[in-house]
Short mmCIF file of C-alpha atoms in Angstrom, two decimals:
data_model
loop_
_atom_site.label_atom_id
_atom_site.label_comp_id
_atom_site.label_asym_id
_atom_site.label_seq_id
_atom_site.Cartn_x
_atom_site.Cartn_y
_atom_site.Cartn_z
CA MET A 1312 -30.68 -24.65 -10.25
CA SER A 1313 -30.34 -20.88 -10.41
CA LEU A 1314 -27.61 -19.14 -8.78
CA LYS A 1315 -29.61 -16.13 -8.05
CA LYS A 1316 -32.20 -17.67 -5.81
CA GLU A 1317 -31.55 -17.21 -2.15
CA SER A 1318 -33.53 -19.79 -0.26
CA LEU A 1319 -33.20 -21.08 3.47
CA SER A 1320 -30.83 -23.75 2.18
CA ASP A 1321 -28.60 -21.14 0.51
CA ALA A 1322 -28.48 -19.17 3.77
CA GLN A 1323 -27.60 -22.23 5.76
CA LEU A 1324 -24.79 -23.13 3.22
CA HIS A 1325 -23.25 -19.69 3.42
CA LEU A 1326 -23.38 -19.81 7.21
CA ALA A 1327 -21.68 -23.17 7.25
CA ALA A 1328 -18.88 -21.86 5.02
CA LEU A 1329 -18.68 -18.76 7.10
CA ASN A 1330 -18.35 -20.70 10.39
CA GLY A 1331 -16.29 -23.72 9.16
CA ASN A 1332 -18.91 -26.17 9.88
CA LEU A 1333 -17.92 -28.88 7.62
CA PRO A 1334 -20.46 -31.59 8.61
CA LEU A 1335 -23.25 -29.03 8.04
CA LEU A 1336 -21.76 -27.71 4.87
CA THR A 1337 -21.33 -31.30 3.57
CA ARG A 1338 -24.91 -32.24 4.51
CA ILE A 1339 -26.34 -29.34 2.71
CA LEU A 1340 -24.47 -29.85 -0.48
CA ASP A 1341 -25.26 -33.63 -0.48
CA SER A 1342 -29.13 -32.71 -0.28
CA GLY A 1343 -29.10 -31.46 -3.68
CA LYS A 1344 -31.04 -28.32 -2.59
CA VAL A 1345 -28.49 -25.76 -3.18
CA HIS A 1346 -25.76 -24.79 -6.05
CA VAL A 1347 -22.34 -25.05 -4.70
CA ASP A 1348 -21.75 -21.56 -6.05
CA SER A 1349 -25.00 -19.95 -4.54
CA LYS A 1350 -24.47 -16.16 -4.46
CA ASP A 1351 -25.75 -13.79 -1.90
CA LYS A 1352 -26.66 -10.20 -3.09
CA GLU A 1353 -23.19 -9.07 -3.17
CA GLY A 1354 -22.16 -12.04 -5.25
CA THR A 1355 -20.56 -13.95 -2.40
CA THR A 1356 -20.12 -17.73 -2.68
CA PRO A 1357 -19.60 -20.20 -0.03
CA LEU A 1358 -16.02 -20.71 -1.36
CA ILE A 1359 -15.26 -17.03 -0.94
CA LEU A 1360 -16.68 -17.08 2.77
CA ALA A 1361 -14.70 -20.24 3.53
CA SER A 1362 -11.42 -18.87 1.97
CA ALA A 1363 -11.88 -15.47 3.62
CA ASN A 1364 -12.05 -17.11 7.00
CA GLY A 1365 -9.40 -19.58 6.75
CA HIS A 1366 -11.62 -22.82 6.68
CA PHE A 1367 -9.30 -25.09 4.46
CA ASP A 1368 -11.32 -28.24 5.18
CA CYS A 1369 -14.46 -26.41 3.66
CA VAL A 1370 -12.62 -24.93 0.99
CA LYS A 1371 -11.52 -28.48 -0.13
CA GLU A 1372 -15.04 -29.97 0.07
CA LEU A 1373 -16.38 -27.00 -1.99
CA ILE A 1374 -14.04 -27.54 -4.46
CA GLU A 1375 -14.37 -31.13 -4.80
CA GLN A 1376 -18.02 -30.44 -5.03
CA GLY A 1377 -17.30 -28.27 -8.12
CA ALA A 1378 -17.23 -24.80 -6.58
CA ASP A 1379 -15.61 -22.17 -9.04
CA PRO A 1380 -12.16 -21.25 -7.79
CA SER A 1381 -12.38 -18.00 -9.71
CA ALA A 1382 -15.96 -16.86 -8.65
CA LYS A 1383 -16.09 -13.16 -8.17
CA ARG A 1384 -18.09 -10.91 -5.70
CA ILE A 1385 -19.70 -7.67 -7.32
CA THR A 1386 -16.65 -6.01 -6.28
CA GLY A 1387 -14.50 -8.39 -8.50
CA THR A 1388 -12.70 -9.94 -5.41
CA THR A 1389 -12.10 -13.79 -5.62
CA PRO A 1390 -11.61 -16.54 -3.07
CA LEU A 1391 -7.89 -16.26 -3.78
CA PHE A 1392 -7.90 -12.41 -3.04
CA PHE A 1393 -9.57 -13.13 0.47
CA ALA A 1394 -7.12 -16.08 1.20
CA ALA A 1395 -4.30 -13.88 0.35
CA GLN A 1396 -5.77 -10.95 2.58
CA GLY A 1397 -6.19 -13.33 5.46
CA GLY A 1398 -2.79 -14.77 5.25
CA TYR A 1399 -3.96 -18.37 4.67
CA LEU A 1400 -0.98 -19.78 2.75
CA ASP A 1401 -2.52 -23.37 2.62
CA ILE A 1402 -5.65 -22.13 0.94
CA VAL A 1403 -3.91 -19.79 -1.51
CA ARG A 1404 -1.76 -22.84 -2.61
CA PHE A 1405 -4.72 -25.11 -2.93
CA LEU A 1406 -6.90 -22.47 -4.91
CA LEU A 1407 -4.04 -22.01 -7.29
CA ASP A 1408 -3.34 -25.81 -7.63
CA ASN A 1409 -7.08 -25.97 -8.57
CA GLY A 1410 -7.42 -23.27 -11.24
CA ALA A 1411 -7.67 -19.82 -9.41
CA TYR A 1412 -6.21 -17.21 -11.70
CA VAL A 1413 -3.42 -15.56 -9.84
CA ASP A 1414 -3.81 -11.92 -11.07
CA THR A 1415 -7.59 -11.36 -11.09
CA PRO A 1416 -8.17 -7.82 -10.37
CA SER A 1417 -10.89 -6.33 -8.15
CA GLN A 1418 -12.89 -3.18 -9.29
CA ASP A 1419 -9.98 -0.91 -7.94
CA GLY A 1420 -7.54 -3.01 -10.04
CA GLY A 1421 -6.02 -4.81 -6.80
CA SER A 1422 -5.16 -8.43 -7.15
CA PRO A 1423 -4.19 -11.05 -4.52
CA LEU A 1424 -0.59 -9.64 -4.75
CA PHE A 1425 -1.63 -6.28 -3.66
CA VAL A 1426 -3.36 -7.34 -0.44
CA ALA A 1427 -0.54 -9.78 0.49
CA CYS A 1428 1.87 -6.73 0.18
CA GLN A 1429 -0.52 -4.49 2.13
CA CYS A 1430 -0.93 -6.98 4.91
CA GLY A 1431 2.83 -7.90 5.09
CA TYR A 1432 2.46 -11.69 4.35
CA MET A 1433 5.91 -12.53 2.85
CA ASP A 1434 5.04 -16.32 2.38
CA ILE A 1435 2.02 -15.42 0.29
CA VAL A 1436 3.96 -12.86 -1.72
CA LYS A 1437 6.60 -15.41 -2.49
CA GLU A 1438 4.03 -18.04 -3.50
CA LEU A 1439 1.98 -15.47 -5.71
CA VAL A 1440 5.21 -14.27 -7.38
CA THR A 1441 6.50 -17.72 -7.91
CA ARG A 1442 3.06 -18.67 -9.55
CA GLY A 1443 3.23 -15.92 -12.03
CA ALA A 1444 1.71 -12.78 -10.43
CA ASN A 1445 2.64 -9.53 -12.26
CA ILE A 1446 5.05 -7.76 -9.81
CA ASN A 1447 4.65 -4.52 -11.50
CA ALA A 1448 0.78 -4.87 -11.93
CA LYS A 1449 -1.09 -1.41 -11.43
CA MET A 1450 -4.45 -0.64 -9.47
CA LYS A 1451 -6.62 1.95 -11.21
CA ASP A 1452 -4.74 4.67 -9.54
CA LYS A 1453 -1.51 3.09 -10.80
CA ALA A 1454 -0.05 2.04 -7.32
CA THR A 1455 2.01 -1.02 -7.74
CA PRO A 1456 2.52 -3.81 -5.27
CA LEU A 1457 6.05 -2.13 -4.36
CA PHE A 1458 4.30 1.25 -3.66
CA ILE A 1459 1.85 -0.56 -1.29
CA ALA A 1460 4.46 -2.52 0.51
CA ALA A 1461 6.71 0.61 0.89
CA GLN A 1462 3.51 2.61 2.05
CA ASN A 1463 2.89 0.07 4.90
CA GLY A 1464 6.45 -0.33 5.87
CA HIS A 1465 7.14 -3.81 4.93
CA TYR A 1466 10.99 -3.91 4.47
CA LYS A 1467 11.33 -7.59 3.65
CA ILE A 1468 8.66 -7.76 1.14
CA VAL A 1469 10.19 -4.51 -0.63
CA ILE A 1470 13.56 -6.20 -0.68
CA TYR A 1471 11.79 -9.28 -2.21
CA LEU A 1472 9.94 -7.19 -4.80
CA LEU A 1473 13.04 -5.21 -5.79
CA ALA A 1474 15.20 -8.54 -6.28
CA HIS A 1475 12.40 -9.93 -8.44
CA GLY A 1476 12.09 -7.02 -10.85
CA ALA A 1477 9.89 -4.32 -9.39
CA GLU A 1478 10.52 -0.96 -10.92
CA PRO A 1479 11.38 1.53 -8.14
CA ASP A 1480 10.19 4.76 -9.98
CA LEU A 1481 6.56 3.79 -11.26
CA ARG A 1482 4.32 6.71 -10.39
CA ARG A 1483 0.69 6.81 -8.96
CA THR A 1484 -1.64 9.02 -10.84
CA ASP A 1485 -1.04 11.84 -8.60
CA GLY A 1486 3.00 11.30 -9.35
CA VAL A 1487 3.78 9.71 -6.08
CA THR A 1488 6.36 7.14 -6.15
CA PRO A 1489 7.25 4.25 -3.56
CA LEU A 1490 10.08 6.65 -2.39
CA TRP A 1491 7.68 9.57 -1.84
CA ILE A 1492 5.06 7.55 0.09
CA ALA A 1493 7.90 5.84 2.14
CA ALA A 1494 9.11 9.45 3.00
CA GLN A 1495 6.00 10.56 3.85
CA MET A 1496 5.01 7.72 6.15
CA GLY A 1497 8.63 8.11 7.82
CA HIS A 1498 9.99 4.76 6.85
CA ASP A 1499 13.61 6.03 6.82
CA HIS A 1500 14.90 2.17 6.33
CA LEU A 1501 12.82 1.94 3.33
CA VAL A 1502 13.75 5.28 2.06
CA GLY A 1503 17.40 4.17 2.10
CA LEU A 1504 16.62 0.76 0.47
CA LEU A 1505 14.86 2.37 -2.47
CA LEU A 1506 17.51 4.94 -3.03
CA LYS A 1507 20.16 2.47 -2.99
CA ALA A 1508 18.10 0.35 -5.68
CA GLY A 1509 18.20 3.35 -8.07
CA ALA A 1510 14.94 5.30 -6.98
CA SER A 1511 15.22 9.00 -8.18
CA VAL A 1512 15.62 11.28 -5.24
CA ASP A 1513 13.76 14.20 -6.54
CA THR A 1514 10.91 12.91 -8.64
CA PRO A 1515 7.91 15.18 -7.58
CA ARG A 1516 4.17 14.57 -6.91
CA ASN A 1517 2.02 16.34 -9.53
CA ASP A 1518 1.83 19.54 -7.38
CA GLY A 1519 5.66 19.80 -7.29
CA ALA A 1520 6.44 18.51 -4.01
CA THR A 1521 9.18 16.23 -3.70
CA ALA A 1522 9.89 13.33 -1.02
CA LEU A 1523 12.32 15.57 0.85
CA PHE A 1524 9.75 18.33 0.79
CA LYS A 1525 7.11 16.06 2.26
CA ALA A 1526 9.53 14.55 4.84
CA ALA A 1527 10.50 18.15 6.11
CA HIS A 1528 6.74 19.10 6.39
CA LYS A 1529 6.33 15.88 8.32
CA GLY A 1530 9.40 16.10 10.53
CA HIS A 1531 10.85 12.92 9.60
CA SER A 1532 14.49 13.60 10.41
CA ALA A 1533 15.61 10.19 9.88
CA VAL A 1534 14.30 10.11 6.38
CA ILE A 1535 15.89 13.39 5.48
CA THR A 1536 19.25 11.91 6.81
CA GLU A 1537 18.89 9.17 4.20
CA MET A 1538 17.76 11.40 1.60
CA LEU A 1539 20.49 13.89 2.01
CA LYS A 1540 23.16 11.15 1.17
CA TYR A 1541 21.73 11.48 -2.56
CA ARG A 1542 21.97 15.16 -3.00
CA PRO A 1543 18.19 16.14 -3.22
CA CYS A 1544 17.10 19.67 -4.35
CA LEU A 1545 17.42 22.08 -1.66
CA GLY A 1546 16.33 25.21 -3.74
CA LEU A 1547 12.95 26.06 -5.00
CA LEU A 1548 10.83 23.24 -6.37
CA GLU A 1549 8.13 23.13 -8.94
CA ASN A 1550 5.68 24.01 -6.41
CA GLY A 1551 7.49 27.38 -5.83
CA GLU A 1552 8.60 26.33 -2.27
CA SER A 1553 11.64 24.46 -0.80
CA ALA A 1554 12.00 21.79 1.76
CA LEU A 1555 13.30 24.51 4.36
CA HIS A 1556 9.89 26.44 3.85
CA ALA A 1557 8.08 23.32 4.59
CA ALA A 1558 10.04 22.75 7.86
CA ALA A 1559 9.46 26.18 8.83
CA PHE A 1560 5.90 26.04 8.19
CA SER A 1561 5.40 23.07 10.43
CA GLY A 1562 7.75 24.72 13.10
CA ASN A 1563 10.26 21.73 13.09
CA LEU A 1564 13.35 23.31 14.54
CA SER A 1565 15.67 20.15 14.20
CA VAL A 1566 14.84 19.76 10.56
CA CYS A 1567 15.34 23.43 9.85
CA LYS A 1568 18.89 23.17 11.42
CA GLN A 1569 19.36 19.71 9.48
CA LEU A 1570 18.64 21.37 6.30
CA VAL A 1571 20.63 24.63 6.75
CA CYS A 1572 23.61 22.45 7.92
CA ALA A 1573 23.19 20.62 4.36
CA GLY A 1574 23.34 23.74 2.66
CA ALA A 1575 19.79 25.09 2.25
CA ASP A 1576 19.65 28.73 1.87
CA PRO A 1577 17.85 30.24 5.12
CA ASN A 1578 16.97 33.44 3.04
CA LEU A 1579 15.61 31.77 0.18
CA ILE A 1580 12.42 33.41 -1.25
CA ASN A 1581 9.38 31.25 -2.40
CA GLN A 1582 6.85 31.94 -4.94
CA ASP A 1583 4.89 34.26 -2.55
CA GLY A 1584 7.90 36.40 -1.74
CA ALA A 1585 8.41 34.87 1.62
CA SER A 1586 11.68 33.51 3.24
CA PRO A 1587 11.56 30.47 5.52
CA ARG A 1588 11.72 32.96 8.46
CA ASP A 1589 8.61 34.78 6.95
CA VAL A 1590 6.82 31.58 6.94
CA ALA A 1591 7.96 30.55 10.60
CA LYS A 1592 6.73 34.09 11.77
CA GLU A 1593 3.34 33.83 10.05
CA ASN A 1594 2.78 30.41 11.57
CA ARG A 1595 3.98 31.59 15.24
CA HIS A 1596 7.02 29.25 15.47
CA ARG A 1597 8.95 31.34 17.67
CA THR A 1598 11.99 29.16 18.17
CA VAL A 1599 12.15 28.66 14.31
CA VAL A 1600 12.07 32.34 13.78
CA GLU A 1601 14.91 33.00 16.43
CA TYR A 1602 17.14 30.54 14.77
CA LEU A 1603 16.76 31.78 11.12
CA GLN A 1604 17.30 35.26 12.41
CA GLU A 1605 20.82 34.07 13.07
CA PHE A 1606 21.32 34.12 9.23
CA PRO A 1607 21.28 37.53 7.85
CA ILE A 1608 20.45 38.27 4.35
CA GLY A 1609 23.61 38.05 2.13
CA ARG A 1610 25.43 35.97 4.75
#
């Protein structure tokens, strides 16, 4: 029987899997009118639908009737991918026990471990790693599971990944590291954790901006507090700017004070010949201008 044909029975089987209707699903399969792995135009199989929606009994029945646990949609996503994304540990375990490959990547390179890290499912992260998932796998943009967990603020998952061999300084194609993205998102607790684990404080994005620069631009004072413990560069960066210029640009007075107190030069000239005060004045941040005027040139 062709897997490409979409008949009424195919549609009914897909609907039964989607809704978790085990009696209907079993009856359709037993009729012999459909293939257990019949696909819709997106390549979705009944097993993918049942896995994505947490219907363990339907998953079990489909596997017992010969469904392929490694079937892929046209996006490259598998039943295991969707079970991990949905947080269905029982289905994740069952699929792995029945031959699902733990690291099948989607078209963008994302594996089940990536979506578990993204969604914060610690139990599934542990299960996948225990079953052999590559902890330093990379998506097409070279983001790693650690990067995804750090981006989404999942502290316990970051701890677990680091303890199991995740490399803290692997860079995405744009040069962004887990530390950089955590700083951008304002996750100060993760910034401290990553720095303690050996992450480089000054690794820049490809445009020369460091994590401190981005935190200053975003006004993340707590992140800056963590980073200052590791002596980040307060001078001109590869992008021709400093963290203090970034804080002045965004008009964050408390961050400007924080950086100056840490040793940043309030009269430092950037690549455009402007001081932090000049930048603040151009962007009409009056309180920042008034504060920086307290530091005459050659103080």
